[in-house]
Short mmCIF file of N, CA and C in Angstrom, two decimals:
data_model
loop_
_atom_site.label_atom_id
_atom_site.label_comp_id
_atom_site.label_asym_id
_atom_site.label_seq_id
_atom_site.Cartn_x
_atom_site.Cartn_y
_atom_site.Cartn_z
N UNK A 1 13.35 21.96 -24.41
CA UNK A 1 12.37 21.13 -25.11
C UNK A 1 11.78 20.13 -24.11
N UNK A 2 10.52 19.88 -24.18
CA UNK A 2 9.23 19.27 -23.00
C UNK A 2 10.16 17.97 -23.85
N UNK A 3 10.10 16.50 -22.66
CA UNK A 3 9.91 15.08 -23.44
C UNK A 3 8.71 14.98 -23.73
N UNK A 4 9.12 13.83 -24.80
CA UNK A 4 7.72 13.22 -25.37
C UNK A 4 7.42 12.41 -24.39
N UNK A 5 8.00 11.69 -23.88
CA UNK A 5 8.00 10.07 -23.19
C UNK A 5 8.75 10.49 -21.67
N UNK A 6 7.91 9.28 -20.61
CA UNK A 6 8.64 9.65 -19.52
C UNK A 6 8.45 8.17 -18.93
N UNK A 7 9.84 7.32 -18.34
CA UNK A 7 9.79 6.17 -18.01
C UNK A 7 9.16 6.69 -16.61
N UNK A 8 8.31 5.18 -16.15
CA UNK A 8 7.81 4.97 -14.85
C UNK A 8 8.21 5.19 -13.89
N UNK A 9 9.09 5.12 -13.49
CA UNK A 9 10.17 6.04 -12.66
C UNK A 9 10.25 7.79 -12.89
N UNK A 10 10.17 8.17 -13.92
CA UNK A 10 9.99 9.53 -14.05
C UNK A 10 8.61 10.30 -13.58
N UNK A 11 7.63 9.03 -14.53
CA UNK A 11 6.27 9.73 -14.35
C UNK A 11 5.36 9.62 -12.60
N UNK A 12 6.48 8.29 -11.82
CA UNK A 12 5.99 8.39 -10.38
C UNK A 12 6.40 9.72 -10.12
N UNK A 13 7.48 10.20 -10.28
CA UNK A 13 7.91 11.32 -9.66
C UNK A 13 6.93 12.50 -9.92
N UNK A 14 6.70 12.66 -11.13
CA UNK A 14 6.28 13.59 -11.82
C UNK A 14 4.16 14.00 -11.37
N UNK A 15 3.79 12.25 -10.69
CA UNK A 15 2.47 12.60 -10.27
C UNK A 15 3.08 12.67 -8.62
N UNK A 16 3.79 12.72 -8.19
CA UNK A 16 4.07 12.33 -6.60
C UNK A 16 3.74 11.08 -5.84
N UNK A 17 3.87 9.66 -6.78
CA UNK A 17 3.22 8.24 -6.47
C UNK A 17 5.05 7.10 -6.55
N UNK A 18 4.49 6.02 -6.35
CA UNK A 18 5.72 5.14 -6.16
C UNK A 18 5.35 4.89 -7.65
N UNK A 19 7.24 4.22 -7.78
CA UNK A 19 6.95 3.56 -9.59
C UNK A 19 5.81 1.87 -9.27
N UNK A 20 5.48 1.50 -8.44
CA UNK A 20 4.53 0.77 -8.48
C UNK A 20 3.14 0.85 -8.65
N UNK A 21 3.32 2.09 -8.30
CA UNK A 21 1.38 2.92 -8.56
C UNK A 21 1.44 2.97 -9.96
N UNK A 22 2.50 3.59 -10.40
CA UNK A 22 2.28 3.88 -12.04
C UNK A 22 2.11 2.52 -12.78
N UNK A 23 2.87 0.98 -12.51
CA UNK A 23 2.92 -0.03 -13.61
C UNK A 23 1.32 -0.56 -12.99
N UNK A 24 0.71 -0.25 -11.89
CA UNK A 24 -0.59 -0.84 -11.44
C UNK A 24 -1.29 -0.07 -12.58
N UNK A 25 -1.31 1.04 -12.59
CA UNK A 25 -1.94 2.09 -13.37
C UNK A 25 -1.84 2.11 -15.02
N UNK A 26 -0.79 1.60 -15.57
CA UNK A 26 -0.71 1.11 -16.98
C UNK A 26 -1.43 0.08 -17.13
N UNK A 27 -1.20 -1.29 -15.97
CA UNK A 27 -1.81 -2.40 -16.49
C UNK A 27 -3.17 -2.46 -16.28
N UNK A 28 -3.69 -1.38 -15.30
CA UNK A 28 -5.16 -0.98 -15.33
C UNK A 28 -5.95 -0.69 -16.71
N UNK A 29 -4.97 0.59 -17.22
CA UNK A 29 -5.34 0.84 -18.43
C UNK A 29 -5.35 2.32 -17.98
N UNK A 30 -5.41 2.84 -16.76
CA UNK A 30 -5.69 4.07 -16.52
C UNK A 30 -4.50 5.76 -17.40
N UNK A 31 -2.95 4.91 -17.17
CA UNK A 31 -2.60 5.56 -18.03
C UNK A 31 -1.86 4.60 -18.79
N UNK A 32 -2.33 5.49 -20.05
CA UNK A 32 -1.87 4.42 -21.45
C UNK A 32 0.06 4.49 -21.52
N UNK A 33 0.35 3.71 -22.22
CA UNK A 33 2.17 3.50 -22.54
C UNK A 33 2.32 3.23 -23.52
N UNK A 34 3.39 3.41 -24.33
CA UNK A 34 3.68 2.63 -25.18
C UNK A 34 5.27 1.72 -25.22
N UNK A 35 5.06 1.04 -26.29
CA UNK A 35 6.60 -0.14 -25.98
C UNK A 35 7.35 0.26 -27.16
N UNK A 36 8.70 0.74 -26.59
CA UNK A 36 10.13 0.92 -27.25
C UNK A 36 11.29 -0.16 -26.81
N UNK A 37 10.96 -0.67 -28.18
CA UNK A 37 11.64 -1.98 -27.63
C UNK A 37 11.28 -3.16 -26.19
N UNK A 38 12.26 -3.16 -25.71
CA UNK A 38 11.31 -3.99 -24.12
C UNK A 38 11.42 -3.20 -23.18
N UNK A 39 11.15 -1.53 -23.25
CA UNK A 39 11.14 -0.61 -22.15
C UNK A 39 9.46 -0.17 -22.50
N UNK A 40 9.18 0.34 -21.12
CA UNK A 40 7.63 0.86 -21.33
C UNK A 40 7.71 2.20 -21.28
N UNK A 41 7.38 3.39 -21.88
CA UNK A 41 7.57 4.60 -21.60
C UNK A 41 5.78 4.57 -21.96
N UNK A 42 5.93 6.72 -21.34
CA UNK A 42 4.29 6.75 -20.94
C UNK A 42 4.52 8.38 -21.49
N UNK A 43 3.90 8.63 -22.66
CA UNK A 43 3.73 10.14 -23.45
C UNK A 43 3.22 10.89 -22.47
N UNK A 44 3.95 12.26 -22.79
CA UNK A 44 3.43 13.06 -21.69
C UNK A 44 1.98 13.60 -21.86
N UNK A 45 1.27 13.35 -22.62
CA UNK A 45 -0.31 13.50 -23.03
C UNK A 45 -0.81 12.58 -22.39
N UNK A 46 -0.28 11.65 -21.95
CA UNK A 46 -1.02 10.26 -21.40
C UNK A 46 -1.29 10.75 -20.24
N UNK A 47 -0.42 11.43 -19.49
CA UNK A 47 0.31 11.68 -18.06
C UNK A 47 -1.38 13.16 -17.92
N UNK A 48 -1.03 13.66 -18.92
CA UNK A 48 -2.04 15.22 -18.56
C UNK A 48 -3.58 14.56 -18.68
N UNK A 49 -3.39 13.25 -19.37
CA UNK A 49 -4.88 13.16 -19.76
C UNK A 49 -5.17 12.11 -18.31
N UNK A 50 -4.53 11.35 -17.72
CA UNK A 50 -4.99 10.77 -16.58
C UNK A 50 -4.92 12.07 -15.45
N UNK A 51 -4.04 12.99 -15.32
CA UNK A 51 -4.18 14.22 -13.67
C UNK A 51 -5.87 14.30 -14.64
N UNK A 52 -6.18 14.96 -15.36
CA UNK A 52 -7.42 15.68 -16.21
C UNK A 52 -8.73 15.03 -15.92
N UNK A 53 -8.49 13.63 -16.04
CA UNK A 53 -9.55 12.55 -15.94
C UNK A 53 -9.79 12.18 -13.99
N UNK A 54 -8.49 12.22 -13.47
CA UNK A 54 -8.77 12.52 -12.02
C UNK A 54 -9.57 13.76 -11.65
N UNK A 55 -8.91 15.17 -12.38
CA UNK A 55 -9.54 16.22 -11.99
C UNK A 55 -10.97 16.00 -11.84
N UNK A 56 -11.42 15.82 -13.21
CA UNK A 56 -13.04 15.73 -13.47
C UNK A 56 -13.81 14.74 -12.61
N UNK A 57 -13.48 13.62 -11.85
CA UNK A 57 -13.95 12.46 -11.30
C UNK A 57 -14.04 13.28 -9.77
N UNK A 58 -12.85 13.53 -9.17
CA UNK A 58 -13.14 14.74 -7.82
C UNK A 58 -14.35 15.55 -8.34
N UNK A 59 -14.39 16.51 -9.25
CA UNK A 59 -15.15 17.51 -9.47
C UNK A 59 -17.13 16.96 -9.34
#
């Protein structure tokens, strides 16, 4: 079973960036998060829709 949610630490890994690119990148707005409790996790739709929105901006 895919996660729903992937902490910042996961999702650096997961684009190939430091977990500091990613909390720059939430508080940008670029990829959205949501709050569980006082942890930030980031849906994995969030994750496909920012690579997607990069894709198209190269293109």
């Amino acid at each position: 079973m895919e996660k729903l949610c992937y902490t910042p630490t996961e999702a650096a890994a997961l684009l190939g960036v430091g977990r500091t690119k990613v909390y720059e990148l939430m508080s940008s707005g670029q990829i959205a998060s949501i709050r569980i409790g006082r942890s930030r996790r980031i849906p994995a739709n969030a994750l496909r829709a920012f690579v997607e929105a990069c894709q198209q901006e190269a293109a």
